[in-house]
């Protein structure tokens, strides 16, 4: 069994159950309120009523920050703060925001929602720059992290959009040199690319990303994120790892 499969199993075990259900003996911590309330009676439990969730947090990368989903939060005055809404590219229709606004969770004004997801964040960034800002006692933590460590943006470049995908011939490099000013104007994030990264084939990039995902380093960093996130949970809290 590959290391990637083992890590998927480990993630499943660590986040416990991801389906809302009332507390039952010997089933550990689930997404359910503490004992001693109306939901202890399974016959009266309403699975659609999640209004007891009063602390919700989101951490991760651009998939969670929601680039392009609705309106960008914050404004350009926040550009000097690398963790601000504007700098992180958080959008108002990102899926964590939609979860927070879902009527089944009740009045959102009664719930503390901490949106720390940041575009471009690596697993280490999540551990060191996002989780420290999350309060303890979270009932739900939404996690989306690991794509940047696996060079997912390079997969998008070489295998799908080809914003700046070239072969290593001299002609291609001349083309690249002429194209850079316009590319950086339209896609400023491409400034982070290295020349070697821009001259890979799709198959080469997929193999590189596969090796990264299956590496011990990648697995250890995911373990670290989940371990630190678990420390922020309430006794009845749950982590949802969305990708």
PDB file of C-alpha atoms in Angstrom:
ATOM      1  CA  UNK A   1       0.000   0.000   0.000  1.00  0.00           C
ATOM      2  CA  UNK A   2       1.475   3.376  -1.008  1.00  0.00           C
ATOM      3  CA  UNK A   3       2.379   6.006   1.558  1.00  0.00           C
ATOM      4  CA  UNK A   4      -0.281   8.299   0.044  1.00  0.00           C
ATOM      5  CA  UNK A   5      -3.004   5.752   0.812  1.00  0.00           C
ATOM      6  CA  UNK A   6      -1.686   5.344   4.349  1.00  0.00           C
ATOM      7  CA  UNK A   7      -1.863   9.105   4.854  1.00  0.00           C
ATOM      8  CA  UNK A   8      -5.439   9.204   3.594  1.00  0.00           C
ATOM      9  CA  UNK A   9      -6.306   6.528   6.130  1.00  0.00           C
ATOM     10  CA  UNK A  10      -4.443   8.418   8.841  1.00  0.00           C
ATOM     11  CA  UNK A  11      -6.285  11.635   8.026  1.00  0.00           C
ATOM     12  CA  UNK A  12      -9.600   9.811   8.169  1.00  0.00           C
ATOM     13  CA  UNK A  13      -8.741   8.378  11.554  1.00  0.00           C
ATOM     14  CA  UNK A  14      -7.454  11.636  12.960  1.00  0.00           C
ATOM     15  CA  UNK A  15     -10.372  13.817  11.953  1.00  0.00           C
ATOM     16  CA  UNK A  16     -12.728  11.298  13.530  1.00  0.00           C
ATOM     17  CA  UNK A  17     -16.226  11.126  12.106  1.00  0.00           C
ATOM     18  CA  UNK A  18     -17.181  13.839   9.639  1.00  0.00           C
ATOM     19  CA  UNK A  19     -20.942  13.267   9.694  1.00  0.00           C
ATOM     20  CA  UNK A  20     -23.026  15.195  12.224  1.00  0.00           C
ATOM     21  CA  UNK A  21     -24.464  12.700  14.702  1.00  0.00           C
ATOM     22  CA  UNK A  22     -25.195  12.709  18.398  1.00  0.00           C
ATOM     23  CA  UNK A  23     -22.710  11.511  21.009  1.00  0.00           C
ATOM     24  CA  UNK A  24     -22.845   7.773  21.559  1.00  0.00           C
ATOM     25  CA  UNK A  25     -20.778   5.596  23.927  1.00  0.00           C
ATOM     26  CA  UNK A  26     -17.353   4.481  22.709  1.00  0.00           C
ATOM     27  CA  UNK A  27     -17.514   6.392  19.439  1.00  0.00           C
ATOM     28  CA  UNK A  28     -15.205   9.201  20.477  1.00  0.00           C
ATOM     29  CA  UNK A  29     -15.669  12.854  19.625  1.00  0.00           C
ATOM     30  CA  UNK A  30     -18.196  13.615  16.896  1.00  0.00           C
ATOM     31  CA  UNK A  31     -19.750  16.755  15.513  1.00  0.00           C
ATOM     32  CA  UNK A  32     -22.419  16.896  18.209  1.00  0.00           C
ATOM     33  CA  UNK A  33     -23.144  19.001  21.277  1.00  0.00           C
ATOM     34  CA  UNK A  34     -21.931  17.981  24.700  1.00  0.00           C
ATOM     35  CA  UNK A  35     -23.942  15.494  26.709  1.00  0.00           C
ATOM     36  CA  UNK A  36     -26.723  16.612  29.004  1.00  0.00           C
ATOM     37  CA  UNK A  37     -29.020  18.299  26.477  1.00  0.00           C
ATOM     38  CA  UNK A  38     -31.946  17.542  24.206  1.00  0.00           C
ATOM     39  CA  UNK A  39     -29.803  15.877  21.545  1.00  0.00           C
ATOM     40  CA  UNK A  40     -28.830  13.019  23.847  1.00  0.00           C
ATOM     41  CA  UNK A  41     -32.160  11.454  22.870  1.00  0.00           C
ATOM     42  CA  UNK A  42     -31.479  10.105  19.379  1.00  0.00           C
ATOM     43  CA  UNK A  43     -35.199   9.974  18.582  1.00  0.00           C
ATOM     44  CA  UNK A  44     -35.555  13.743  19.033  1.00  0.00           C
ATOM     45  CA  UNK A  45     -32.279  14.702  17.330  1.00  0.00           C
ATOM     46  CA  UNK A  46     -32.701  16.882  14.232  1.00  0.00           C
ATOM     47  CA  UNK A  47     -29.760  16.390  11.854  1.00  0.00           C
ATOM     48  CA  UNK A  48     -30.618  19.599   9.997  1.00  0.00           C
ATOM     49  CA  UNK A  49     -30.324  21.778  13.117  1.00  0.00           C
ATOM     50  CA  UNK A  50     -26.679  22.715  13.638  1.00  0.00           C
ATOM     51  CA  UNK A  51     -27.390  25.930  15.523  1.00  0.00           C
ATOM     52  CA  UNK A  52     -25.365  24.682  18.484  1.00  0.00           C
ATOM     53  CA  UNK A  53     -22.176  25.399  16.493  1.00  0.00           C
ATOM     54  CA  UNK A  54     -20.917  28.705  17.870  1.00  0.00           C
ATOM     55  CA  UNK A  55     -17.213  28.455  16.934  1.00  0.00           C
ATOM     56  CA  UNK A  56     -16.128  27.780  13.361  1.00  0.00           C
ATOM     57  CA  UNK A  57     -12.690  28.265  11.790  1.00  0.00           C
ATOM     58  CA  UNK A  58     -11.151  27.847   8.334  1.00  0.00           C
ATOM     59  CA  UNK A  59      -7.460  27.377   7.553  1.00  0.00           C
ATOM     60  CA  UNK A  60      -5.610  26.530   4.377  1.00  0.00           C
ATOM     61  CA  UNK A  61      -4.731  27.782   0.918  1.00  0.00           C
ATOM     62  CA  UNK A  62      -6.479  29.432  -2.049  1.00  0.00           C
ATOM     63  CA  UNK A  63      -9.020  26.620  -2.411  1.00  0.00           C
ATOM     64  CA  UNK A  64     -10.310  27.618   1.003  1.00  0.00           C
ATOM     65  CA  UNK A  65      -9.671  31.364   0.623  1.00  0.00           C
ATOM     66  CA  UNK A  66     -11.917  31.243  -2.445  1.00  0.00           C
ATOM     67  CA  UNK A  67     -10.081  33.230  -5.118  1.00  0.00           C
ATOM     68  CA  UNK A  68     -12.608  34.404  -7.700  1.00  0.00           C
ATOM     69  CA  UNK A  69     -15.624  33.374  -5.626  1.00  0.00           C
ATOM     70  CA  UNK A  70     -17.640  36.563  -5.294  1.00  0.00           C
ATOM     71  CA  UNK A  71     -16.065  39.762  -4.028  1.00  0.00           C
ATOM     72  CA  UNK A  72     -12.586  40.120  -2.609  1.00  0.00           C
ATOM     73  CA  UNK A  73     -12.593  40.943   1.084  1.00  0.00           C
ATOM     74  CA  UNK A  74     -10.681  43.900   2.500  1.00  0.00           C
ATOM     75  CA  UNK A  75      -8.996  46.551   0.357  1.00  0.00           C
ATOM     76  CA  UNK A  76      -5.601  47.525  -1.040  1.00  0.00           C
ATOM     77  CA  UNK A  77      -4.696  49.415   2.135  1.00  0.00           C
ATOM     78  CA  UNK A  78      -4.129  45.991   3.737  1.00  0.00           C
ATOM     79  CA  UNK A  79      -1.467  45.029   1.194  1.00  0.00           C
ATOM     80  CA  UNK A  80       1.404  45.407   3.672  1.00  0.00           C
ATOM     81  CA  UNK A  81      -0.133  42.811   5.994  1.00  0.00           C
ATOM     82  CA  UNK A  82       0.631  39.413   4.469  1.00  0.00           C
ATOM     83  CA  UNK A  83      -2.157  37.726   6.441  1.00  0.00           C
ATOM     84  CA  UNK A  84      -4.898  40.286   5.763  1.00  0.00           C
ATOM     85  CA  UNK A  85      -8.088  39.502   3.863  1.00  0.00           C
ATOM     86  CA  UNK A  86      -6.811  41.435   0.848  1.00  0.00           C
ATOM     87  CA  UNK A  87      -3.306  39.955   0.759  1.00  0.00           C
ATOM     88  CA  UNK A  88      -4.625  36.426   1.237  1.00  0.00           C
ATOM     89  CA  UNK A  89      -7.202  36.812  -1.520  1.00  0.00           C
ATOM     90  CA  UNK A  90     -10.136  35.842   0.674  1.00  0.00           C
ATOM     91  CA  UNK A  91     -13.512  36.167  -1.048  1.00  0.00           C
ATOM     92  CA  UNK A  92     -16.999  36.459   0.369  1.00  0.00           C
ATOM     93  CA  UNK A  93     -18.304  33.382  -1.453  1.00  0.00           C
ATOM     94  CA  UNK A  94     -15.462  31.085  -0.440  1.00  0.00           C
ATOM     95  CA  UNK A  95     -16.876  27.787   0.753  1.00  0.00           C
ATOM     96  CA  UNK A  96     -16.044  28.411   4.459  1.00  0.00           C
ATOM     97  CA  UNK A  97     -18.033  31.656   4.277  1.00  0.00           C
ATOM     98  CA  UNK A  98     -20.955  29.861   2.654  1.00  0.00           C
ATOM     99  CA  UNK A  99     -20.862  27.236   5.395  1.00  0.00           C
ATOM    100  CA  UNK A 100     -20.893  29.997   8.005  1.00  0.00           C
ATOM    101  CA  UNK A 101     -23.900  31.631   6.320  1.00  0.00           C
ATOM    102  CA  UNK A 102     -25.904  28.415   5.988  1.00  0.00           C
ATOM    103  CA  UNK A 103     -29.225  28.798   7.762  1.00  0.00           C
ATOM    104  CA  UNK A 104     -28.960  25.345   9.299  1.00  0.00           C
ATOM    105  CA  UNK A 105     -26.191  26.693  11.528  1.00  0.00           C
ATOM    106  CA  UNK A 106     -28.538  29.308  12.923  1.00  0.00           C
ATOM    107  CA  UNK A 107     -27.918  33.020  13.411  1.00  0.00           C
ATOM    108  CA  UNK A 108     -24.344  33.707  12.269  1.00  0.00           C
ATOM    109  CA  UNK A 109     -24.155  36.756  14.558  1.00  0.00           C
ATOM    110  CA  UNK A 110     -24.101  34.307  17.454  1.00  0.00           C
ATOM    111  CA  UNK A 111     -21.205  32.352  15.992  1.00  0.00           C
ATOM    112  CA  UNK A 112     -17.510  33.301  15.978  1.00  0.00           C
ATOM    113  CA  UNK A 113     -16.109  32.600  12.509  1.00  0.00           C
ATOM    114  CA  UNK A 114     -12.326  32.799  12.130  1.00  0.00           C
ATOM    115  CA  UNK A 115     -11.300  32.859   8.461  1.00  0.00           C
ATOM    116  CA  UNK A 116      -7.513  32.453   8.308  1.00  0.00           C
ATOM    117  CA  UNK A 117      -7.122  30.683   4.939  1.00  0.00           C
ATOM    118  CA  UNK A 118      -4.544  32.369   2.712  1.00  0.00           C
ATOM    119  CA  UNK A 119      -3.804  31.969  -0.986  1.00  0.00           C
ATOM    120  CA  UNK A 120      -0.370  30.494  -1.595  1.00  0.00           C
ATOM    121  CA  UNK A 121      -0.098  29.048   1.904  1.00  0.00           C
ATOM    122  CA  UNK A 122       1.973  25.912   2.370  1.00  0.00           C
ATOM    123  CA  UNK A 123       1.421  23.297   5.053  1.00  0.00           C
ATOM    124  CA  UNK A 124       4.107  24.972   7.150  1.00  0.00           C
ATOM    125  CA  UNK A 125       2.392  28.347   6.713  1.00  0.00           C
ATOM    126  CA  UNK A 126      -0.852  26.862   8.020  1.00  0.00           C
ATOM    127  CA  UNK A 127       0.922  25.500  11.090  1.00  0.00           C
ATOM    128  CA  UNK A 128       3.007  28.578  11.872  1.00  0.00           C
ATOM    129  CA  UNK A 129       1.000  31.537  10.552  1.00  0.00           C
ATOM    130  CA  UNK A 130      -2.657  30.529  10.709  1.00  0.00           C
ATOM    131  CA  UNK A 131      -3.304  28.086  13.533  1.00  0.00           C
ATOM    132  CA  UNK A 132      -1.729  30.350  16.200  1.00  0.00           C
ATOM    133  CA  UNK A 133      -4.498  32.884  15.437  1.00  0.00           C
ATOM    134  CA  UNK A 134      -7.304  30.359  15.903  1.00  0.00           C
ATOM    135  CA  UNK A 135      -9.028  30.295  19.294  1.00  0.00           C
ATOM    136  CA  UNK A 136      -9.221  27.090  21.280  1.00  0.00           C
ATOM    137  CA  UNK A 137     -12.539  25.320  21.717  1.00  0.00           C
ATOM    138  CA  UNK A 138     -13.460  25.141  18.015  1.00  0.00           C
ATOM    139  CA  UNK A 139     -16.443  22.960  17.196  1.00  0.00           C
ATOM    140  CA  UNK A 140     -15.576  22.851  13.497  1.00  0.00           C
ATOM    141  CA  UNK A 141     -12.268  23.469  11.715  1.00  0.00           C
ATOM    142  CA  UNK A 142     -12.271  23.404   7.904  1.00  0.00           C
ATOM    143  CA  UNK A 143      -8.867  22.535   6.415  1.00  0.00           C
ATOM    144  CA  UNK A 144      -7.660  22.767   2.826  1.00  0.00           C
ATOM    145  CA  UNK A 145      -3.886  22.525   2.543  1.00  0.00           C
ATOM    146  CA  UNK A 146      -1.088  20.741   0.720  1.00  0.00           C
ATOM    147  CA  UNK A 147      -1.641  21.769  -2.897  1.00  0.00           C
ATOM    148  CA  UNK A 148       1.123  24.371  -2.861  1.00  0.00           C
ATOM    149  CA  UNK A 149       3.570  21.886  -1.338  1.00  0.00           C
ATOM    150  CA  UNK A 150       2.727  19.538  -4.219  1.00  0.00           C
ATOM    151  CA  UNK A 151       3.234  22.323  -6.818  1.00  0.00           C
ATOM    152  CA  UNK A 152      -0.388  22.227  -7.935  1.00  0.00           C
ATOM    153  CA  UNK A 153      -0.054  25.624  -9.615  1.00  0.00           C
ATOM    154  CA  UNK A 154       2.657  24.105 -11.836  1.00  0.00           C
ATOM    155  CA  UNK A 155       0.228  21.348 -12.824  1.00  0.00           C
ATOM    156  CA  UNK A 156      -2.311  24.013 -13.778  1.00  0.00           C
ATOM    157  CA  UNK A 157       0.359  25.784 -15.810  1.00  0.00           C
ATOM    158  CA  UNK A 158       1.830  22.845 -17.719  1.00  0.00           C
ATOM    159  CA  UNK A 159      -1.177  20.546 -18.011  1.00  0.00           C
ATOM    160  CA  UNK A 160      -4.161  22.874 -18.329  1.00  0.00           C
ATOM    161  CA  UNK A 161      -3.799  26.632 -18.808  1.00  0.00           C
ATOM    162  CA  UNK A 162      -0.182  26.928 -20.019  1.00  0.00           C
ATOM    163  CA  UNK A 163       0.176  30.493 -18.799  1.00  0.00           C
ATOM    164  CA  UNK A 164       3.944  30.174 -19.096  1.00  0.00           C
ATOM    165  CA  UNK A 165       4.865  26.685 -20.235  1.00  0.00           C
ATOM    166  CA  UNK A 166       7.896  26.449 -22.538  1.00  0.00           C
ATOM    167  CA  UNK A 167      10.350  23.871 -23.818  1.00  0.00           C
ATOM    168  CA  UNK A 168      14.043  24.333 -23.103  1.00  0.00           C
ATOM    169  CA  UNK A 169      15.076  25.317 -26.635  1.00  0.00           C
ATOM    170  CA  UNK A 170      16.802  28.625 -27.255  1.00  0.00           C
ATOM    171  CA  UNK A 171      13.828  29.808 -29.295  1.00  0.00           C
ATOM    172  CA  UNK A 172      11.508  29.108 -26.395  1.00  0.00           C
ATOM    173  CA  UNK A 173      13.696  31.053 -23.995  1.00  0.00           C
ATOM    174  CA  UNK A 174      13.698  34.023 -26.369  1.00  0.00           C
ATOM    175  CA  UNK A 175       9.915  33.786 -26.454  1.00  0.00           C
ATOM    176  CA  UNK A 176       9.852  33.612 -22.668  1.00  0.00           C
ATOM    177  CA  UNK A 177      12.040  36.688 -22.307  1.00  0.00           C
ATOM    178  CA  UNK A 178       9.764  38.691 -24.577  1.00  0.00           C
ATOM    179  CA  UNK A 179       6.638  37.450 -22.835  1.00  0.00           C
ATOM    180  CA  UNK A 180       7.665  38.024 -19.211  1.00  0.00           C
ATOM    181  CA  UNK A 181       6.624  41.715 -18.863  1.00  0.00           C
ATOM    182  CA  UNK A 182       3.106  41.053 -20.134  1.00  0.00           C
ATOM    183  CA  UNK A 183       2.776  37.831 -18.179  1.00  0.00           C
ATOM    184  CA  UNK A 184       3.738  39.473 -14.913  1.00  0.00           C
ATOM    185  CA  UNK A 185       1.254  42.272 -15.517  1.00  0.00           C
ATOM    186  CA  UNK A 186      -1.624  39.849 -16.034  1.00  0.00           C
ATOM    187  CA  UNK A 187      -0.442  37.095 -13.679  1.00  0.00           C
ATOM    188  CA  UNK A 188       1.786  38.615 -10.955  1.00  0.00           C
ATOM    189  CA  UNK A 189       1.985  35.295  -9.099  1.00  0.00           C
ATOM    190  CA  UNK A 190       4.142  33.967 -11.971  1.00  0.00           C
ATOM    191  CA  UNK A 191       7.025  36.013 -10.563  1.00  0.00           C
ATOM    192  CA  UNK A 192       7.505  33.178  -8.089  1.00  0.00           C
ATOM    193  CA  UNK A 193       8.216  30.649 -10.837  1.00  0.00           C
ATOM    194  CA  UNK A 194      11.772  29.505 -11.520  1.00  0.00           C
ATOM    195  CA  UNK A 195      12.926  29.113 -15.137  1.00  0.00           C
ATOM    196  CA  UNK A 196      13.378  25.368 -14.623  1.00  0.00           C
ATOM    197  CA  UNK A 197       9.778  25.127 -13.451  1.00  0.00           C
ATOM    198  CA  UNK A 198       8.553  26.840 -16.615  1.00  0.00           C
ATOM    199  CA  UNK A 199      10.247  24.384 -18.988  1.00  0.00           C
ATOM    200  CA  UNK A 200       8.774  21.111 -17.734  1.00  0.00           C
ATOM    201  CA  UNK A 201       6.374  18.957 -19.694  1.00  0.00           C
ATOM    202  CA  UNK A 202       3.025  18.031 -18.185  1.00  0.00           C
ATOM    203  CA  UNK A 203       4.198  14.451 -17.564  1.00  0.00           C
ATOM    204  CA  UNK A 204       7.370  15.669 -15.869  1.00  0.00           C
ATOM    205  CA  UNK A 205       5.390  17.951 -13.587  1.00  0.00           C
ATOM    206  CA  UNK A 206       2.913  15.214 -12.675  1.00  0.00           C
ATOM    207  CA  UNK A 207       5.771  12.912 -11.720  1.00  0.00           C
ATOM    208  CA  UNK A 208       7.425  15.621  -9.612  1.00  0.00           C
ATOM    209  CA  UNK A 209       4.156  16.345  -7.824  1.00  0.00           C
ATOM    210  CA  UNK A 210       3.509  12.638  -7.256  1.00  0.00           C
ATOM    211  CA  UNK A 211       6.925  12.224  -5.644  1.00  0.00           C
ATOM    212  CA  UNK A 212       6.307  15.248  -3.439  1.00  0.00           C
ATOM    213  CA  UNK A 213       2.943  13.917  -2.231  1.00  0.00           C
ATOM    214  CA  UNK A 214       4.388  10.482  -1.474  1.00  0.00           C
ATOM    215  CA  UNK A 215       7.417  11.866   0.370  1.00  0.00           C
ATOM    216  CA  UNK A 216       7.962  11.554   4.117  1.00  0.00           C
ATOM    217  CA  UNK A 217       8.281  15.329   4.362  1.00  0.00           C
ATOM    218  CA  UNK A 218       4.824  15.921   2.870  1.00  0.00           C
ATOM    219  CA  UNK A 219       3.227  13.341   5.134  1.00  0.00           C
ATOM    220  CA  UNK A 220       4.935  14.704   8.219  1.00  0.00           C
ATOM    221  CA  UNK A 221       3.759  18.231   7.460  1.00  0.00           C
ATOM    222  CA  UNK A 222       0.150  17.083   7.057  1.00  0.00           C
ATOM    223  CA  UNK A 223       0.441  15.214  10.345  1.00  0.00           C
ATOM    224  CA  UNK A 224       1.727  18.409  11.971  1.00  0.00           C
ATOM    225  CA  UNK A 225      -1.176  20.499  10.648  1.00  0.00           C
ATOM    226  CA  UNK A 226      -3.756  18.016  11.895  1.00  0.00           C
ATOM    227  CA  UNK A 227      -2.068  17.557  15.258  1.00  0.00           C
ATOM    228  CA  UNK A 228      -1.934  21.306  15.878  1.00  0.00           C
ATOM    229  CA  UNK A 229      -5.493  21.775  14.606  1.00  0.00           C
ATOM    230  CA  UNK A 230      -6.722  19.044  16.924  1.00  0.00           C
ATOM    231  CA  UNK A 231      -5.349  21.027  19.863  1.00  0.00           C
ATOM    232  CA  UNK A 232      -7.709  23.842  18.925  1.00  0.00           C
ATOM    233  CA  UNK A 233     -10.809  21.634  19.049  1.00  0.00           C
ATOM    234  CA  UNK A 234     -13.484  21.511  21.691  1.00  0.00           C
ATOM    235  CA  UNK A 235     -14.119  18.073  23.167  1.00  0.00           C
ATOM    236  CA  UNK A 236     -16.981  17.597  20.728  1.00  0.00           C
ATOM    237  CA  UNK A 237     -15.196  19.299  17.801  1.00  0.00           C
ATOM    238  CA  UNK A 238     -14.418  17.920  14.356  1.00  0.00           C
ATOM    239  CA  UNK A 239     -11.869  18.647  11.636  1.00  0.00           C
ATOM    240  CA  UNK A 240     -13.060  18.518   8.016  1.00  0.00           C
ATOM    241  CA  UNK A 241     -10.109  18.041   5.642  1.00  0.00           C
ATOM    242  CA  UNK A 242     -11.520  19.109   2.289  1.00  0.00           C
ATOM    243  CA  UNK A 243      -8.378  18.706   0.199  1.00  0.00           C
TER     244      UNK A 243
END
